Coordinates of C-alpha atoms in Angstrom, one line a residue:
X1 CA -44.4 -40.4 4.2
X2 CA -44.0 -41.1 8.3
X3 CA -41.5 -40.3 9.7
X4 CA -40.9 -43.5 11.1
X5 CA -41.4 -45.2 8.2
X6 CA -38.4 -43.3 6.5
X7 CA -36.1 -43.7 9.8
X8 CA -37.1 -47.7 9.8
X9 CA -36.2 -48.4 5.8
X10 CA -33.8 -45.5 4.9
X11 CA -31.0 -46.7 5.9
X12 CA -31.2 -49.9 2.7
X13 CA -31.0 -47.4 -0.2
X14 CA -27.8 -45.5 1.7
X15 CA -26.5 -48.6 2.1
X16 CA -27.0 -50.2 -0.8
X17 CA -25.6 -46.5 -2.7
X18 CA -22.2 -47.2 -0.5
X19 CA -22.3 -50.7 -1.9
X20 CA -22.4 -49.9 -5.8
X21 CA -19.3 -48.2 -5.1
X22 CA -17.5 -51.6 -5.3
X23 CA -18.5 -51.9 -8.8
X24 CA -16.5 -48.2 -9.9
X25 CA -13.4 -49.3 -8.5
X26 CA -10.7 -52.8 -8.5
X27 CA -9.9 -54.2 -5.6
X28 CA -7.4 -51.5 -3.5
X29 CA -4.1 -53.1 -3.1
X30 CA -2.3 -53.3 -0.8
X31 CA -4.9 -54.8 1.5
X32 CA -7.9 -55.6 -0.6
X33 CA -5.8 -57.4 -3.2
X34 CA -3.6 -59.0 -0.2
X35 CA -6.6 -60.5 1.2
X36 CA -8.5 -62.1 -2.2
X37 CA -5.1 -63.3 -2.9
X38 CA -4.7 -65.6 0.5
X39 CA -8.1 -66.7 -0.2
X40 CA -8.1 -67.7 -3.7
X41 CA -4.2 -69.5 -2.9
X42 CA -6.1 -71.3 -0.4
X43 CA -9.1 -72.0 -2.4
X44 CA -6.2 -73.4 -5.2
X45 CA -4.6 -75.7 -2.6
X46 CA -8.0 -77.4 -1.3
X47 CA -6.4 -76.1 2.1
X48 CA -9.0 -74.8 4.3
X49 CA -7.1 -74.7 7.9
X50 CA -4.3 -72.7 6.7
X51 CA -4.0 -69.2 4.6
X52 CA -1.3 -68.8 2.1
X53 CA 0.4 -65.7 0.4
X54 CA 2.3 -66.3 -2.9
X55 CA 2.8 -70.2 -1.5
X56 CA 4.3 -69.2 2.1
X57 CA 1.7 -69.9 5.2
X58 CA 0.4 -66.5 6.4
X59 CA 0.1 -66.1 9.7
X60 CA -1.1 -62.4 9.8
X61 CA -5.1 -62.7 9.9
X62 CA -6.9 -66.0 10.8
X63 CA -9.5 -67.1 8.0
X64 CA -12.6 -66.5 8.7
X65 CA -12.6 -63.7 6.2
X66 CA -11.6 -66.1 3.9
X67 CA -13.6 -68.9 4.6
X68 CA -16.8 -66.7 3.6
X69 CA -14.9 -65.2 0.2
X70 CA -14.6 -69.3 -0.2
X71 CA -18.2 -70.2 0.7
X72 CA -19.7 -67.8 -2.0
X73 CA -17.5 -69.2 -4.7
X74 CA -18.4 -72.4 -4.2
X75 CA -22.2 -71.2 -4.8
X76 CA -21.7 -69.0 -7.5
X77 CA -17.9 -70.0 -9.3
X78 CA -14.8 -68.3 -8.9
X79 CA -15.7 -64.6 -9.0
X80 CA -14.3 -61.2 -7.8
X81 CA -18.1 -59.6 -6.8
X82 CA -19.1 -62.0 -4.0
X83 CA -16.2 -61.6 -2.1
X84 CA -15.9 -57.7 -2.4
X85 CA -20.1 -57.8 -1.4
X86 CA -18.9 -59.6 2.1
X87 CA -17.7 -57.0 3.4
X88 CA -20.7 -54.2 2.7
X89 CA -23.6 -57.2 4.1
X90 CA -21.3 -57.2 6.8
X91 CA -21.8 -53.6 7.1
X92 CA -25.7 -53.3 7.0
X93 CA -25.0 -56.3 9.5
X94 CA -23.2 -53.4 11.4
X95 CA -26.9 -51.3 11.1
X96 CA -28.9 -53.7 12.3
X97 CA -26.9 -55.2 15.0
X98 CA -26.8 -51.3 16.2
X99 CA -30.2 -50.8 16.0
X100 CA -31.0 -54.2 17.9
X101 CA -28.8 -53.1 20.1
X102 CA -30.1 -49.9 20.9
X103 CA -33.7 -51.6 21.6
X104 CA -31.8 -53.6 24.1
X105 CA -30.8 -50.7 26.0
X106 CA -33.7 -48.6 25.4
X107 CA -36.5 -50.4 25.4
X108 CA -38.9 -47.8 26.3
X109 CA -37.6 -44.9 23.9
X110 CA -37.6 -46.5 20.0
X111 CA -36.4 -43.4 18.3
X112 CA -33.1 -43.9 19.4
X113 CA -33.4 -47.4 18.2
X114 CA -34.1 -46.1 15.0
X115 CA -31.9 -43.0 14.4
X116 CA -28.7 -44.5 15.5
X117 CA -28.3 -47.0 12.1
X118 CA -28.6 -43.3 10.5
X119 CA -26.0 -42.1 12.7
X120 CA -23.6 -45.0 12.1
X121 CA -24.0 -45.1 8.5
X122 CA -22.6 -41.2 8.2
X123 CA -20.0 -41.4 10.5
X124 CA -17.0 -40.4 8.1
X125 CA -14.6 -43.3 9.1
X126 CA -17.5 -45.9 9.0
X127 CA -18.9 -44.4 5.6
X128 CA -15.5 -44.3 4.7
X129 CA -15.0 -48.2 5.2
X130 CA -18.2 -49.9 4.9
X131 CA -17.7 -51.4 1.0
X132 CA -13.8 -52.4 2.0
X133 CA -12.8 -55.5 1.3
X134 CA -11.1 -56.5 5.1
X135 CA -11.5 -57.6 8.6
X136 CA -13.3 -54.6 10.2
X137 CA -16.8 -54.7 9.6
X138 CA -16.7 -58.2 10.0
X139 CA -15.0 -57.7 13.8
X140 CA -17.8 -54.8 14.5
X141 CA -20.6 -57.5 13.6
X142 CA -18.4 -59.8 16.0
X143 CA -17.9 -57.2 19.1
X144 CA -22.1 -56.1 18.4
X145 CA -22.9 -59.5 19.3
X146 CA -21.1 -59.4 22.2
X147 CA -22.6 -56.4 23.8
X148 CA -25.8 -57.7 23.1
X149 CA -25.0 -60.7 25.1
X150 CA -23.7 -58.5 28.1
X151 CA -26.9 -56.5 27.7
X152 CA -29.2 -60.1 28.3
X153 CA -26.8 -61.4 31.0
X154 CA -27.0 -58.1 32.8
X155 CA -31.2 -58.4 32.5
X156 CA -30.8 -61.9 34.1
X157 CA -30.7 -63.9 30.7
X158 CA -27.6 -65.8 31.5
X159 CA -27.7 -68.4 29.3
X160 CA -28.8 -66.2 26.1
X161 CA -26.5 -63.5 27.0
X162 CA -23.5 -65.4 28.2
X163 CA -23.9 -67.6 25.0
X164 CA -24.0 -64.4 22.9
X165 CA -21.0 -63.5 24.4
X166 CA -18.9 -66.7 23.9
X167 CA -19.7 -66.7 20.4
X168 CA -18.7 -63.3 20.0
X169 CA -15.3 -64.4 21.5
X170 CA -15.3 -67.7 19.0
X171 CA -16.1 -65.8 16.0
X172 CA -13.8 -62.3 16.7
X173 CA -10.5 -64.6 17.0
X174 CA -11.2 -66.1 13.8
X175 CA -12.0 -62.8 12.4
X176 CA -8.9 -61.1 13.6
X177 CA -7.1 -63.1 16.8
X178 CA -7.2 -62.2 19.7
X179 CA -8.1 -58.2 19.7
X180 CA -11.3 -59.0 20.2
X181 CA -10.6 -59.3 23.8
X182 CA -9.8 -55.7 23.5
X183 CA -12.7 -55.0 22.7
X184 CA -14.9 -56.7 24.7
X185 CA -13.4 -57.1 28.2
X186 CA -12.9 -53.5 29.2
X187 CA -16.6 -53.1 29.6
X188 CA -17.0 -56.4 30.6
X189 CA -14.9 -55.8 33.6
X190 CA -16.1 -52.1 34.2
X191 CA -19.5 -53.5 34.9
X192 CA -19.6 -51.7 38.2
X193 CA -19.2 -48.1 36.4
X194 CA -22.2 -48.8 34.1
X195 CA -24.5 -51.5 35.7
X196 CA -26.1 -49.5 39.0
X197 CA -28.9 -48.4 39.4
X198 CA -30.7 -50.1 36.0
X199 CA -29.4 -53.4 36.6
X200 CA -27.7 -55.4 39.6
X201 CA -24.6 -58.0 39.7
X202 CA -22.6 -60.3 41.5
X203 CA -19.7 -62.1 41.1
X204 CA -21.4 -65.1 39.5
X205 CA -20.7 -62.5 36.8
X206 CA -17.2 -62.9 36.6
X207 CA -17.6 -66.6 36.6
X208 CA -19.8 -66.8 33.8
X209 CA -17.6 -64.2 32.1
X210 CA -14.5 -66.8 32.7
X211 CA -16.6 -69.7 31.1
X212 CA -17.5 -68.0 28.2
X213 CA -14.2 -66.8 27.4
X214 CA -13.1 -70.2 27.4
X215 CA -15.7 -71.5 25.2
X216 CA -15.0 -69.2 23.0
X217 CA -11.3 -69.8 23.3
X218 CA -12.3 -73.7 22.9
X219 CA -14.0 -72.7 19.6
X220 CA -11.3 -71.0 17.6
X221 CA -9.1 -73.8 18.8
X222 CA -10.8 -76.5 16.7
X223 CA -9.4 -74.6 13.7
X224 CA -5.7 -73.3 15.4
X225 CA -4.8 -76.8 16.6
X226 CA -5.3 -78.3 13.2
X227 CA -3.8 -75.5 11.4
X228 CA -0.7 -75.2 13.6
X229 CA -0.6 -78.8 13.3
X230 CA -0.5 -78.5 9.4
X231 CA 0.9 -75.5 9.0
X232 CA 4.7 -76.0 10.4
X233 CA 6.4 -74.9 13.5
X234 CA 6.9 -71.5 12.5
X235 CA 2.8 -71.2 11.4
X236 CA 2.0 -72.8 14.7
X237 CA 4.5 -69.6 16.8
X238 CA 2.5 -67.5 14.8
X239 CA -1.1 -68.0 15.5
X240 CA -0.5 -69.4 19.1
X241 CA 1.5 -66.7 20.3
X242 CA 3.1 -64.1 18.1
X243 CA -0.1 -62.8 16.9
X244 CA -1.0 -62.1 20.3
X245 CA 2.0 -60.6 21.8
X246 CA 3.9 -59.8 18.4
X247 CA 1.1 -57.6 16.8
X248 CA -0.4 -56.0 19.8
X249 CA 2.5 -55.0 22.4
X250 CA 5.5 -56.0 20.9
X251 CA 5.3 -54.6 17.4
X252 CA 6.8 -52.1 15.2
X253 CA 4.3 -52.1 12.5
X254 CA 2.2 -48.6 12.1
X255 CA 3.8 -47.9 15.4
X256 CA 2.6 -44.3 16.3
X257 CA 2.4 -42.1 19.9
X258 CA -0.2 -42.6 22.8
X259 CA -2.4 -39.4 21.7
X260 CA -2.7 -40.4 17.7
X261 CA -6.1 -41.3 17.7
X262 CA -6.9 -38.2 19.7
X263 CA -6.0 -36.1 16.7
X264 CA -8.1 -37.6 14.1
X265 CA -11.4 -38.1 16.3
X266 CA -12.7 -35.1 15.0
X267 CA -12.3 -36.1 11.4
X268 CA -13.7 -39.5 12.2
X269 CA -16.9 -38.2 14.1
X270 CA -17.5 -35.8 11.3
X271 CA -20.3 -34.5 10.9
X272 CA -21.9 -35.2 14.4
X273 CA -19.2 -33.7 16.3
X274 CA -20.0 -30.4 14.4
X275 CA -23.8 -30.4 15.3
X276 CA -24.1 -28.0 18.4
X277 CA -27.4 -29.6 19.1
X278 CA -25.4 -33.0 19.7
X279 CA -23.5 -30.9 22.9
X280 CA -26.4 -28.4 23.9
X281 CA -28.5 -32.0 24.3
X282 CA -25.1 -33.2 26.6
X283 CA -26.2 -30.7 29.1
X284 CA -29.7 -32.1 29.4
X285 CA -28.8 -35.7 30.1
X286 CA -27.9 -37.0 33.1
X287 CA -25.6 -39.7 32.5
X288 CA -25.2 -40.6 36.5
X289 CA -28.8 -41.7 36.5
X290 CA -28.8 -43.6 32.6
X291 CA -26.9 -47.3 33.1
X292 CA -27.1 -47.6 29.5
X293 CA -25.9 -44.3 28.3
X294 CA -23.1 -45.3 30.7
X295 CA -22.7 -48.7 29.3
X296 CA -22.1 -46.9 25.8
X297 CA -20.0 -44.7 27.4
X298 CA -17.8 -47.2 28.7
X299 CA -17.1 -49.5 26.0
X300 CA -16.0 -46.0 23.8
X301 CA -13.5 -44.8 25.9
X302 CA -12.5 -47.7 27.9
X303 CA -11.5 -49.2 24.6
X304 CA -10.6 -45.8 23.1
X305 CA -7.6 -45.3 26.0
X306 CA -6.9 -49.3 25.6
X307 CA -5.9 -48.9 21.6
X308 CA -4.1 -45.9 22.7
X309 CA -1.5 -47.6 24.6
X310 CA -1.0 -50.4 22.1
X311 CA 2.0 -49.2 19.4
X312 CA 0.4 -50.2 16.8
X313 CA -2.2 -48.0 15.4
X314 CA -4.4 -47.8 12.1
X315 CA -7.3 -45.9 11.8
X316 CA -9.9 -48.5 10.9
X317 CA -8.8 -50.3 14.0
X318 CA -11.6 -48.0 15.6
X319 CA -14.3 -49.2 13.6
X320 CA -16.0 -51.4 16.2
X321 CA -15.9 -48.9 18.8
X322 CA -18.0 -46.4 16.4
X323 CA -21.7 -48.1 16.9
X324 CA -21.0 -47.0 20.6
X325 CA -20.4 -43.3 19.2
X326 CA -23.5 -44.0 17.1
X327 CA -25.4 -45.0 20.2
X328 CA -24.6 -42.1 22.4
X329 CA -25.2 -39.4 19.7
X330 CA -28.4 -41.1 18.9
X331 CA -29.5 -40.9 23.1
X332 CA -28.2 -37.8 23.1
X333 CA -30.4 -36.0 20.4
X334 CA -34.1 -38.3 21.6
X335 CA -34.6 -35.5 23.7
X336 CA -38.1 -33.4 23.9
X337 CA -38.9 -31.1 20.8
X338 CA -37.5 -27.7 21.3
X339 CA -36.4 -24.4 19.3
X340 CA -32.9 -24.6 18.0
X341 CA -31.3 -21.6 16.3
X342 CA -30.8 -21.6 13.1
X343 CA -27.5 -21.2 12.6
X344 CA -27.1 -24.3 15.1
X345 CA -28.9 -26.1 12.6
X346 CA -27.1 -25.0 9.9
X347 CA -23.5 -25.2 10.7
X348 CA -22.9 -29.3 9.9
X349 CA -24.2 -28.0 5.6
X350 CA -22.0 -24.6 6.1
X351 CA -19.3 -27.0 6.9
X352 CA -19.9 -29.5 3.9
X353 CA -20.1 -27.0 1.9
X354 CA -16.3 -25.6 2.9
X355 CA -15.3 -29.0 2.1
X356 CA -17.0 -28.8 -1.3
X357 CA -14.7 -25.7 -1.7
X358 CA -11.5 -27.5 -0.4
X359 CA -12.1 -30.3 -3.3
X360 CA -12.3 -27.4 -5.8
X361 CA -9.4 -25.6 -4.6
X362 CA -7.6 -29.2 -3.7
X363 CA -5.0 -28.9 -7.1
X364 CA -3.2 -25.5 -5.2
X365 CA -3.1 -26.8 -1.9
X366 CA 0.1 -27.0 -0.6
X367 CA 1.7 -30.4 -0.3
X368 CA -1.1 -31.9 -2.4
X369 CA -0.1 -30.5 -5.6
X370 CA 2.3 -32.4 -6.0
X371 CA 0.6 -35.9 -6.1
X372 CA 0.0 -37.4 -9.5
X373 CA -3.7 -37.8 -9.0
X374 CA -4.6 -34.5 -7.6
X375 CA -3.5 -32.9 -10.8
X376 CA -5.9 -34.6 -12.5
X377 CA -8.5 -33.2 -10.2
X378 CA -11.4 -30.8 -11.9
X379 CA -13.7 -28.8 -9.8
X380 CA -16.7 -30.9 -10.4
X381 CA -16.2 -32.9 -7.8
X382 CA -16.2 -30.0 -5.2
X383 CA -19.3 -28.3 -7.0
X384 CA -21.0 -31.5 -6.8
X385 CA -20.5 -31.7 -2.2
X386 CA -21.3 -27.8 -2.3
X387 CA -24.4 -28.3 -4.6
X388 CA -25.4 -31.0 -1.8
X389 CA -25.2 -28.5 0.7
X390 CA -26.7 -26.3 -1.0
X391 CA -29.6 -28.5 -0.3
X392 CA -29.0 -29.5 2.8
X393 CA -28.9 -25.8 3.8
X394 CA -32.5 -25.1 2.3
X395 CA -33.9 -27.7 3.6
X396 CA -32.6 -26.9 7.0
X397 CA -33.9 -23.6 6.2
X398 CA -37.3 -24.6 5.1
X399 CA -38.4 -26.8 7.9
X400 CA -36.1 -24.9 10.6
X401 CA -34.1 -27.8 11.8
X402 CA -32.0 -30.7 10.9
X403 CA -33.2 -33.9 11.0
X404 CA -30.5 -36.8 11.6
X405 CA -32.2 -38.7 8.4
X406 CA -31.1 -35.6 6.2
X407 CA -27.8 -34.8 7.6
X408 CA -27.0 -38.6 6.9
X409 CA -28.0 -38.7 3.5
X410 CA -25.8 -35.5 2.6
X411 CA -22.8 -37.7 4.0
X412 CA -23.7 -40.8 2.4
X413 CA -24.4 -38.7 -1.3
X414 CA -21.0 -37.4 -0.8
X415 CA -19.2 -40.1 0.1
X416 CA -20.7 -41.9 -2.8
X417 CA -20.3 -39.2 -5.6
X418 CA -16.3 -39.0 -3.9
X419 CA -15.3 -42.5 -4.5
X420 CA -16.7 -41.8 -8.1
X421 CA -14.2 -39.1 -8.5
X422 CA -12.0 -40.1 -7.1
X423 CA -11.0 -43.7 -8.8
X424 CA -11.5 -41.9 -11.4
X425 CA -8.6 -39.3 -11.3
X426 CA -6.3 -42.3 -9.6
X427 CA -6.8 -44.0 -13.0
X428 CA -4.3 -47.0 -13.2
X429 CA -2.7 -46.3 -9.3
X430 CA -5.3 -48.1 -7.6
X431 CA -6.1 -50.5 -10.4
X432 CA -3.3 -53.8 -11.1
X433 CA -5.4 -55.2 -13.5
X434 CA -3.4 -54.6 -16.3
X435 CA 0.0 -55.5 -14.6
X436 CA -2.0 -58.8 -13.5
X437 CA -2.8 -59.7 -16.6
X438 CA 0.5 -59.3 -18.1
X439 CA 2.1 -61.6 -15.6
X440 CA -0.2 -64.5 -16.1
X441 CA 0.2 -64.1 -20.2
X442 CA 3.9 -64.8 -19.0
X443 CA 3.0 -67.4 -16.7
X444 CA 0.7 -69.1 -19.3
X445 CA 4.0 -68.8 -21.5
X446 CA 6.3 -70.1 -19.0
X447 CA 8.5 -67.1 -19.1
X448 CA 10.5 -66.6 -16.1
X449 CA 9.8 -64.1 -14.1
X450 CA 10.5 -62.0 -10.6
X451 CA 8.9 -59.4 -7.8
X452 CA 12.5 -57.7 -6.8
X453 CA 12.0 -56.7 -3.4
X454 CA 8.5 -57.0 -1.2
X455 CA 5.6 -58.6 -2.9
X456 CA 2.3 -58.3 -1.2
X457 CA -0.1 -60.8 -3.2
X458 CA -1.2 -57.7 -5.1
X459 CA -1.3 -59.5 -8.4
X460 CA -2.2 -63.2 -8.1
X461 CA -6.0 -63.2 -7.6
X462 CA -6.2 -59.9 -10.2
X463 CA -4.7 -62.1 -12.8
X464 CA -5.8 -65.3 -11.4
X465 CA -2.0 -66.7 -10.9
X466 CA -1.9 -70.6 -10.1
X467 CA 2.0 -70.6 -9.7
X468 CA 4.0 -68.2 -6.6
X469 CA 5.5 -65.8 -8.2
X470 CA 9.4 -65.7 -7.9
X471 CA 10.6 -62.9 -5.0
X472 CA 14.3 -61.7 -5.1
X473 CA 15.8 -59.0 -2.9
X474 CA 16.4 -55.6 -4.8
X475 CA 20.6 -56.7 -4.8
X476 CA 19.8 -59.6 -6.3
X477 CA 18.4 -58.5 -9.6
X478 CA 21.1 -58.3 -11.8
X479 CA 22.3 -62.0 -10.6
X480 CA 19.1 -62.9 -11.4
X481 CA 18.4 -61.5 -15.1
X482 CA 22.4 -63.0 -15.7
X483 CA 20.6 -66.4 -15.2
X484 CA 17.2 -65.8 -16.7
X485 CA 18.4 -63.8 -19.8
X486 CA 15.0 -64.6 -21.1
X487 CA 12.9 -63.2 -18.0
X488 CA 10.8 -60.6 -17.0
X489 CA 12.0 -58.3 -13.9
X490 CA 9.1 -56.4 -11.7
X491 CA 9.9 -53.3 -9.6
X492 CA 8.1 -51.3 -7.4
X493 CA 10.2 -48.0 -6.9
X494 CA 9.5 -44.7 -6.3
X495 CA 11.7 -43.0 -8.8
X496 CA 10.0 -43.5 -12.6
X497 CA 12.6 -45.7 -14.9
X498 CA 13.6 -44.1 -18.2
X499 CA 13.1 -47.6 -20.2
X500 CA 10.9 -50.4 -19.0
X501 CA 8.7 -52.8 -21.3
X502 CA 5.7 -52.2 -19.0
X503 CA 5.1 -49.2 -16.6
X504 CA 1.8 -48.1 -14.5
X505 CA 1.6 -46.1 -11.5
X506 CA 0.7 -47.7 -8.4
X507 CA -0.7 -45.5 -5.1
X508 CA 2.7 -42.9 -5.7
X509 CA 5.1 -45.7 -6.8
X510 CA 5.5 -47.1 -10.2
X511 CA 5.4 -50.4 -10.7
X512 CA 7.4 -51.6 -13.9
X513 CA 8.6 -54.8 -15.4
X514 CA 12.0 -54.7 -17.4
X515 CA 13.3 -57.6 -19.9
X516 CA 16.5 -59.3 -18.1
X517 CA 18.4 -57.4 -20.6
X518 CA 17.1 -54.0 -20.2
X519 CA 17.9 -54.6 -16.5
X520 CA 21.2 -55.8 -17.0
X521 CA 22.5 -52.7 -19.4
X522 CA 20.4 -50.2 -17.3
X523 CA 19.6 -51.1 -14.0
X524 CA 15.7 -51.3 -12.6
X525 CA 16.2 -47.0 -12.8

């Protein structure tokens, strides 16, 4: 088969093995069950302008998202599949927006064009994400876009590019506010670092980068105007200015130190930052002379310091930087045909294959012991990552180097044969079906019933709720069963009760519901 051929197609079976994965698991709460929740509540109150959580407005993610979980049900019916496939087509959206990309800025070297969708798709934090149901892939296919437009305004197609680039803007605030201007403006305003000596500018630039920023802006107005309009005055703070001072500089939430990122990047570049070949090919490029290796360059780790800064910080926040990483790595290995040694070659299986060992040993490991779903944990799952590098190493072995197309594959396999495992060992704490369904037999019955403490929408779309569900402090419980004596009380502690009517585990918490009685003579412990 050409090699070509294999690098041009391969990457639609590896995707569409990440996407099955979908079908072996629920939807993860908190966030995947958060998000189908808004958009079924909305799709329940004919309200298309603004979200809702549990029947309050929810000002937290603008609805984009939503709108295309919407747009498939009113093709298909109500479902759970469609909107838990958006995210994964927005993913092999990711692939080939990368590998357009990469043509853009390469025009003369294809390889690169076609083995950076390879490297993308086994980049552990993008493998990792690509079937999630949430904003991320979505806001990589958003900032993509945008990079291509500053790639054709850059060649002199102003118009195209600049256009590209406004819509980008548009469609990243009404994917996720107004980061998107984090991730696009650093290299937009560094032009002078990566432009020269490919490509010239002048400061019609900035102009043009000033009317597309408003035309963009002008665009995801016609939906926050409206909604702020309907939504209330506190809605209408939210969108038009907390969520773009609030949840970038002023927040609390996930608020972690300046160097955090720094000390996962190795875990998230996995396995490319283990291939020596990736650094021996750093010394044979010449990044002063390459305006697009710099361009790549610049929107990584202009961005890369820019998140830094910000408090808040979440791994998958760094998603759309990682077609950058994908680009460079991919430039960085199209380099003339040369002798590598073997154990060069070899080190990204060797390592693979110590993780295969980790997952075996994984139920004595210190500090992971102790959680409930490690104990379940049998070696198969380990025997099955070393058996794949097992054959990764022999085919290393047997054609004397490592080709990105294998090296990806192993990831991908892995990845895939992991979620497997490990949903099933997690059982019933990443899976509120049950729970779900219990509380809309109740609502069917009109039993009163309550969420003591904070409810995160985990359990209206899983059991297809049509009513809020009741919310009560922790304190208030015991007021609260004294007036519904014939009600239903839900915790979420981290201590399991002695007694409860219905118990599951949920992530390491246990989520139980207790009669009114039962919590009146014992407490919710």
């Amino acid at each position: 088969m050409p090699k070509d051929f294999v690098y041009r197609w391969g990457i639609f079976p590896l995707w569409l093995l990440l996407t099955t994965t979908v079908f072996f698991r629920t939807p993860i709460p908190i966030d995947e069950t958060r998000y189908l929740s808004v958009a079924w509540e909305m799709w329940l109150r004919g309200d298309f302008l603004v979200p809702y959580l549990n029947g309050h407005t929810y000002s937290h993610k603008p609805p984009l998202l939503f709108w295309l979980f919407e747009s498939g049900w009113a093709i298909f019916g109500i479902n759970e599949w469609w909107p838990r496939l958006v995210g994964p087509l927005c993913a092999l959206l990711n692939l080939l927006l990368t590998r357009r990309l990469a043509l853009k800025l390469w025009p003369d070297r294809p390889q690169i064009a076609l083995q950076a969708p390879w490297i993308l798709l086994a980049t552990l934090l993008w493998t990792l994400f690509a079937s999630a149901t949430m904003f991320d892939t979505l806001l990589t296919c958003c900032v993509l876009l945008g990079m291509l437009g500053l790639i054709e305004a850059i060649r002199g197609n102003s118009l195209k590019g600049w256009s590209f680039f406004g819509l980008a803007i548009g469609l990243g605030i009404l994917t996720k506010g107004p980061v998107i201007f984090l991730h696009l403006l650093p290299t937009t305003l560094c032009v002078f670092i990566w432009a020269k000596p490919d490509y010239s500018f002048s400061k019609s630039w900035f102009g043009y980068l000033g009317l597309a920023l408003l035309a963009g802006s002008a665009m995801a107005l016609v939906w926050a105007l409206p909604a702020a309009a309907a939504g209330g005055e506190a809605y209408a703070n939210a969108i038009l200015w907390h969520q773009t001072a609030d949840r970038t500089v002023g927040t609390k939430i996930h608020a972690r130190s300046f160097p955090w990122y720094l000390y996962f990047l190795p875990l998230l570049t996995f396995p490319w930052i283990t291939w020596p070949r990736l650094w021996q090919s750093l010394r044979l490029t010449r990044i002063a002379e390459e305006s697009a290796l710099r361009f790549c360059l610049t929107w990584l780790i202009a961005s890369l310091l820019l998140f830094s800064f910000l408090p808040s910080k979440q791994l998958h926040y760094l998603l759309p930087l990682l077609p950058a990483f994908a680009l460079i790595c991919a430039r960085l290995l199209d380099q003339p045909q040369r002798q590598y040694g073997l154990f060069t070659e070899l080190l990204p299986a060797i390592l693979i294959g110590l993780i295969g060992l980790f997952l075996i040993l994984l139920p004595q490991v210190p500090g992971l012991a102790k959680l409930n779903w490690v104990k379940q944990v049998e070696p198969y799952w380990g025997l099955s990552v070393t058996a794949i590098a097992v054959i990764l190493a022999a085919f290393v072995i047997y054609a004397r180097r490592l080709s990105v197309a294998a090296l990806s594959s192993a990831v991908v396999v892995s990845i895939f044969i992991g979620f497997i495992f490990f949903f099933q060992y997690v059982g019933l704490q990443y899976n509120l079906r049950p729970a779900a369904m219990l509380l809309k037999q109740f609502n069917d019955n009109r039993i009163a019933t309550a969420f003591a403490g904070d409810y995160q929408g985990q359990l209206h779309f899983l059991g297809r709720l049509t009513q809020p569900l009741e919310t009560i402090e922790r304190e208030q419980a015991t007021e609260w069963a004294k007036t519904h004596p014939d009600g239903y009380l839900i915790f979420l502690e981290k201590t399991k009760p002695a007694h409860a009517y219905y118990i599951q585990p949920h992530r390491e918490y246990w989520l139980f519901f207790k009669t009114a009685a039962d919590a009146l003579s014992s407490g919710p412990t």
